[in-house]
Amino acid sequence: MRRVLLRDPFFWGCILIFATLLLLSVGHTLFRDGQVDQISNRYAADGTFLATSPLEPSREQWFGTDRAGNDLFQIMIAGAKWTIGICFAVAFGRILLALLIGVPLAFRGKRLNTAIRTVLDGFLILPISLLAYFILLTGLFFASPEDIPSLSSRVLFETGVLILLGLPALLMYLVSETRHLLTQEFMVVARTLGGSPHYQFRKHIWPHLLPTLAIVFMQQFVQTLMVLIHLSLFGLFFGGTLSRFANDVSPTIFEWSSQFGFYFLQFSAVSWINHLFLIPAISIAALVFLGNLLTSRLERAYRLRREQLIFTEPVAQAEAAATRLTNPFDSVSPHSMTKEKL
């Protein structure tokens, strides 16, 4: 799988785009302290008034400005680290917790796993977006700027909720996958030879789980991004929502899904101001496309690896058959090979 990915230009192209966005966004935070230029009015060279915010895209403001005069290009650069970072953090947190909980459970008896599966099955029919909305609503909805707590506490709270809500499905999958590996012949041999559960996981299970977890990681990345989009359409933005009036809500930080939901109500079919909504929408769509493309390339590499392993089995049988004194052209089964050795 590693060799296939090293020669895959689409895989490295996706990695390069993700890395570039993160570097630009982190660099904007380090060198500009996350500040975004505000241009309320546009004037000609002779001082003549031309337009007021929101300004159309131009040579100076590539994506234009919003109603507050914020440069949309700088908003997207500043928000990339939040969107990509939170999705990566949630995906990594879910996989880490699923490994810490699921692998020990997989080594337990069938009765315990059946009971846990019965309990977790009930969480799978509930939509994560609605559960997240009702849980986060009281903690991330603020009536005045004075009520807003620290940014770190808001981010950790929302990240923890998103990790826990997606954990049951991933936990069930990991337990099922691990128990399937435990039934394979090489695992039966490892247990017969006295290998401890830690040794079995480190030497046998982990190498088989790692390619699958890479694919699951990107799937969780895209799923987290979709949940953030749903929450923003409900008016609950990442990092908190500031509501001064009944229908006047705004995000507290520049983040892509939050900008998407914030500008959604400003969408109009007959105005150039559509760029306020279309720019975050196109950016998020491109991010989802890159995530799905990266997932497909990982699945392709994993499939080619499996096909290579399946292809080498007849070759091994042919080499074993060639060493037989009788019927050298017959296929050799593992049972007959063991019998001959005895």
XYZ file of C-alpha atoms in Angstrom:
342
model
C 0.000 0.000 0.000
C 2.825 2.377 0.823
C 4.510 1.805 -2.520
C 1.284 2.477 -4.404
C 0.709 5.755 -2.539
C 4.282 6.919 -3.125
C 3.666 6.725 -6.883
C 0.163 8.242 -6.780
C 0.170 11.901 -7.994
C -3.451 12.464 -6.931
C -2.667 11.429 -3.359
C 0.309 13.776 -3.105
C -1.627 16.549 -4.830
C -4.303 16.384 -2.114
C -1.654 16.330 0.620
C 0.041 19.350 -0.964
C -3.193 21.364 -1.082
C -4.040 20.548 2.546
C -0.507 21.453 3.653
C -0.541 24.712 1.675
C -3.841 25.823 3.181
C -2.640 25.041 6.691
C 0.685 26.819 6.182
C -0.993 29.927 4.768
C -3.546 30.008 7.576
C -1.024 29.426 10.365
C 1.311 31.966 8.764
C -1.514 34.515 8.673
C -2.035 33.956 12.402
C 1.668 34.214 13.245
C 2.597 37.208 11.100
C -0.680 39.158 11.129
C -2.099 37.975 14.467
C -5.184 36.711 12.638
C -6.289 40.255 11.744
C -8.413 40.804 8.609
C -8.364 44.068 6.633
C -11.555 46.100 6.698
C -12.431 48.302 3.732
C -15.709 50.123 4.195
C -15.613 52.330 1.086
C -13.872 52.270 -2.269
C -12.536 55.453 -3.850
C -11.056 56.288 -7.224
C -7.528 57.654 -7.655
C -8.852 61.209 -7.601
C -10.794 60.602 -4.383
C -14.174 60.058 -6.001
C -16.463 57.759 -4.019
C -17.171 54.537 -5.948
C -18.883 52.012 -3.677
C -19.415 50.943 -0.103
C -19.258 47.513 1.496
C -20.029 44.821 0.598
C -17.607 45.443 -2.245
C -17.459 43.408 -5.419
C -14.383 41.247 -6.168
C -11.616 43.398 -7.625
C -7.857 43.516 -8.147
C -7.334 44.774 -4.604
C -9.893 42.475 -2.923
C -9.856 39.217 -4.865
C -13.030 37.849 -3.276
C -14.580 41.203 -2.380
C -15.738 42.145 1.118
C -18.696 41.338 3.334
C -21.169 43.820 4.809
C -18.748 44.716 7.597
C -15.970 45.430 5.086
C -13.897 42.328 5.937
C -11.739 41.053 3.092
C -13.240 37.674 2.131
C -9.950 36.290 0.819
C -8.273 36.933 4.153
C -11.296 35.481 5.966
C -10.945 32.236 4.032
C -7.201 32.107 4.667
C -7.663 32.790 8.388
C -10.458 30.205 8.702
C -8.730 27.326 6.904
C -6.788 26.268 10.004
C -10.000 26.031 12.026
C -11.977 24.040 9.463
C -9.207 21.598 8.565
C -7.806 21.474 12.092
C -11.097 20.705 13.857
C -11.963 17.971 11.343
C -8.530 16.387 11.728
C -8.717 16.646 15.529
C -12.185 15.080 15.738
C -11.255 12.258 13.357
C -8.043 11.532 15.262
C -9.798 11.683 18.638
C -12.507 9.262 17.549
C -10.004 6.733 16.207
C -7.790 7.005 19.289
C -10.674 6.451 21.711
C -12.084 3.653 19.556
C -8.699 1.891 19.681
C -8.310 2.342 23.427
C -11.811 1.035 24.129
C -12.559 -1.266 21.199
C -9.424 -3.404 21.053
C -9.619 -4.578 24.712
C -13.342 -5.253 24.201
C -12.608 -7.361 21.133
C -10.461 -9.703 23.239
C -13.333 -10.206 25.711
C -16.047 -12.831 25.497
C -18.837 -12.861 22.969
C -21.531 -12.236 25.593
C -20.011 -8.895 26.669
C -19.584 -7.741 23.067
C -23.180 -8.658 22.259
C -24.451 -6.636 25.230
C -22.369 -3.591 24.270
C -23.491 -3.825 20.642
C -27.122 -3.919 21.783
C -26.604 -0.707 23.742
C -24.686 1.108 20.994
C -27.141 0.128 18.252
C -29.623 2.649 19.641
C -27.236 5.547 18.972
C -26.869 4.713 15.293
C -30.433 5.687 14.370
C -30.080 9.186 15.887
C -28.697 11.904 13.563
C -25.434 13.299 14.904
C -26.210 16.830 13.699
C -29.423 17.119 15.755
C -27.824 15.609 18.840
C -24.880 17.992 18.548
C -27.215 20.950 18.081
C -29.239 20.264 21.227
C -26.134 19.549 23.321
C -24.129 22.556 22.097
C -26.993 25.057 21.993
C -26.890 26.029 25.671
C -23.104 26.253 25.818
C -22.329 28.052 22.547
C -25.200 30.530 22.145
C -24.489 33.974 23.617
C -26.675 37.066 23.945
C -23.855 39.588 24.417
C -20.071 39.730 23.862
C -19.530 39.876 27.624
C -21.000 36.381 28.008
C -18.511 34.760 25.638
C -15.940 32.577 27.501
C -12.386 31.920 26.362
C -11.807 30.555 22.878
C -9.942 27.483 24.126
C -12.824 26.394 26.357
C -15.348 26.764 23.515
C -13.190 24.846 21.048
C -12.431 22.031 23.510
C -16.089 21.732 24.473
C -17.330 21.448 20.899
C -14.487 19.144 19.877
C -15.207 16.799 22.776
C -18.918 16.650 21.978
C -18.278 15.907 18.293
C -15.780 13.172 19.210
C -18.146 11.436 21.632
C -21.170 11.593 19.306
C -19.324 9.836 16.496
C -17.638 7.285 18.739
C -20.375 4.560 18.989
C -20.449 3.745 15.264
C -16.671 3.730 14.964
C -16.336 1.658 18.140
C -18.696 -1.015 16.826
C -16.831 -1.139 13.523
C -13.432 -1.457 15.182
C -14.591 -4.200 17.567
C -16.111 -6.122 14.655
C -12.969 -5.736 12.535
C -10.678 -6.795 15.374
C -12.785 -9.847 16.254
C -12.745 -10.839 12.583
C -8.946 -10.717 12.592
C -8.851 -12.793 15.777
C -10.597 -15.637 13.944
C -7.918 -15.848 11.251
C -5.514 -18.775 11.241
C -2.405 -16.730 11.983
C -4.090 -15.325 15.102
C -5.078 -18.829 16.249
C -1.444 -19.854 15.887
C -0.270 -16.760 17.795
C -2.601 -17.572 20.688
C -1.594 -21.246 20.631
C 2.068 -20.282 20.929
C 1.259 -18.234 24.036
C 1.293 -14.712 22.667
C -0.178 -12.129 25.036
C -3.018 -9.825 23.862
C -0.575 -6.903 23.741
C 1.847 -8.900 21.611
C -0.949 -10.106 19.330
C -2.172 -6.554 18.790
C 1.277 -5.062 18.220
C 2.643 -7.756 15.920
C -0.424 -9.026 14.066
C -3.560 -6.902 14.462
C -2.091 -3.399 14.194
C -0.362 -3.970 10.794
C -3.694 -5.182 9.393
C -5.738 -2.383 10.983
C -3.461 0.494 9.981
C -4.445 0.686 6.275
C -8.130 0.466 7.216
C -7.760 3.169 9.860
C -6.187 5.511 7.303
C -9.315 5.190 5.171
C -11.600 5.553 8.186
C -9.697 8.682 9.238
C -10.535 10.493 6.007
C -14.137 9.289 6.171
C -14.422 10.748 9.660
C -12.851 13.975 8.400
C -15.556 14.429 5.761
C -18.318 13.402 8.176
C -17.186 15.992 10.730
C -17.158 18.681 8.064
C -20.729 17.805 7.082
C -21.846 18.013 10.725
C -20.282 21.483 11.012
C -22.155 22.571 7.879
C -25.462 21.300 9.263
C -24.905 23.097 12.559
C -24.097 26.345 10.766
C -27.334 26.120 8.776
C -29.148 25.788 12.119
C -27.459 29.017 13.218
C -24.995 27.348 15.600
C -21.518 28.284 14.431
C -18.227 26.683 15.365
C -16.770 28.406 18.414
C -20.068 29.994 19.420
C -22.908 32.117 18.070
C -23.466 35.728 19.054
C -27.161 36.722 18.913
C -27.906 40.386 19.547
C -31.459 40.295 18.187
C -34.009 37.643 17.215
C -32.736 37.067 13.660
C -29.310 38.691 13.988
C -26.727 35.961 14.582
C -23.023 36.026 13.755
C -20.017 33.730 14.278
C -17.351 34.569 16.823
C -14.398 33.360 14.702
C -13.606 33.129 11.002
C -14.276 29.501 10.058
C -15.463 28.170 6.691
C -18.615 26.326 7.709
C -19.607 29.217 9.995
C -19.204 31.710 7.160
C -21.249 29.397 4.937
C -24.169 29.394 7.376
C -23.774 33.097 8.197
C -24.005 34.170 4.551
C -26.680 31.613 3.664
C -29.560 33.922 4.640
C -28.009 36.699 2.549
C -28.203 34.633 -0.618
C -30.192 36.246 -3.440
C -30.808 35.096 -6.988
C -30.710 38.596 -8.497
C -27.682 40.256 -6.873
C -23.927 40.187 -7.284
C -23.773 39.933 -3.479
C -24.088 36.168 -3.987
C -20.300 35.984 -3.683
C -20.724 36.252 0.092
C -22.409 32.839 0.049
C -20.813 31.265 -3.010
C -17.186 31.701 -1.925
C -17.566 29.713 1.343
C -19.842 27.232 -0.453
C -17.312 26.604 -3.228
C -14.445 26.399 -0.724
C -16.261 23.808 1.394
C -17.301 21.843 -1.691
C -13.660 21.773 -2.821
C -12.586 20.613 0.646
C -15.163 17.796 0.609
C -14.001 16.826 -2.884
C -10.372 16.690 -1.752
C -11.335 14.593 1.271
C -13.307 12.137 -0.857
C -10.539 12.012 -3.469
C -7.962 11.258 -0.797
C -10.243 8.543 0.587
C -10.673 6.979 -2.848
C -6.910 6.909 -3.442
C -6.371 5.220 -0.069
C -9.069 2.666 -0.911
C -7.459 2.055 -4.306
C -4.045 1.464 -2.710
C -5.604 -0.885 -0.151
C -7.465 -2.802 -2.886
C -4.293 -3.205 -4.972
C -2.479 -4.461 -1.897
C -5.161 -7.087 -1.277
C -5.126 -8.157 -4.912
C -1.351 -8.546 -4.762
C -1.637 -10.760 -1.686
C -4.311 -12.889 -3.348
C -2.196 -13.166 -6.517
C 0.846 -14.455 -4.631
C -1.080 -17.375 -3.053
C -1.377 -19.452 -6.289
C 2.335 -18.822 -6.906
C 3.190 -20.254 -3.482
C 0.987 -23.269 -4.181
C 2.711 -23.843 -7.518
C 6.149 -23.717 -5.921
C 5.020 -26.198 -3.276
C 3.545 -28.514 -5.908
C 6.794 -28.502 -7.879
C 8.613 -30.016 -4.913
C 6.247 -32.990 -4.675
C 7.388 -36.344 -5.989
C 3.877 -37.409 -7.048
C 1.382 -35.363 -9.081
C 3.545 -32.217 -9.272
C 0.899 -30.331 -11.311
C -1.863 -30.620 -8.697
C -2.711 -27.687 -6.456
C -1.418 -28.059 -2.919
C -3.715 -27.235 -0.012
C -2.337 -26.110 3.357
C -3.697 -29.337 4.914
C -1.851 -31.570 2.481
C 1.358 -29.552 2.888
C 1.196 -30.058 6.659
C 0.490 -33.759 6.182
C 3.541 -34.196 3.965
C 5.785 -32.510 6.499
C 4.547 -34.935 9.165
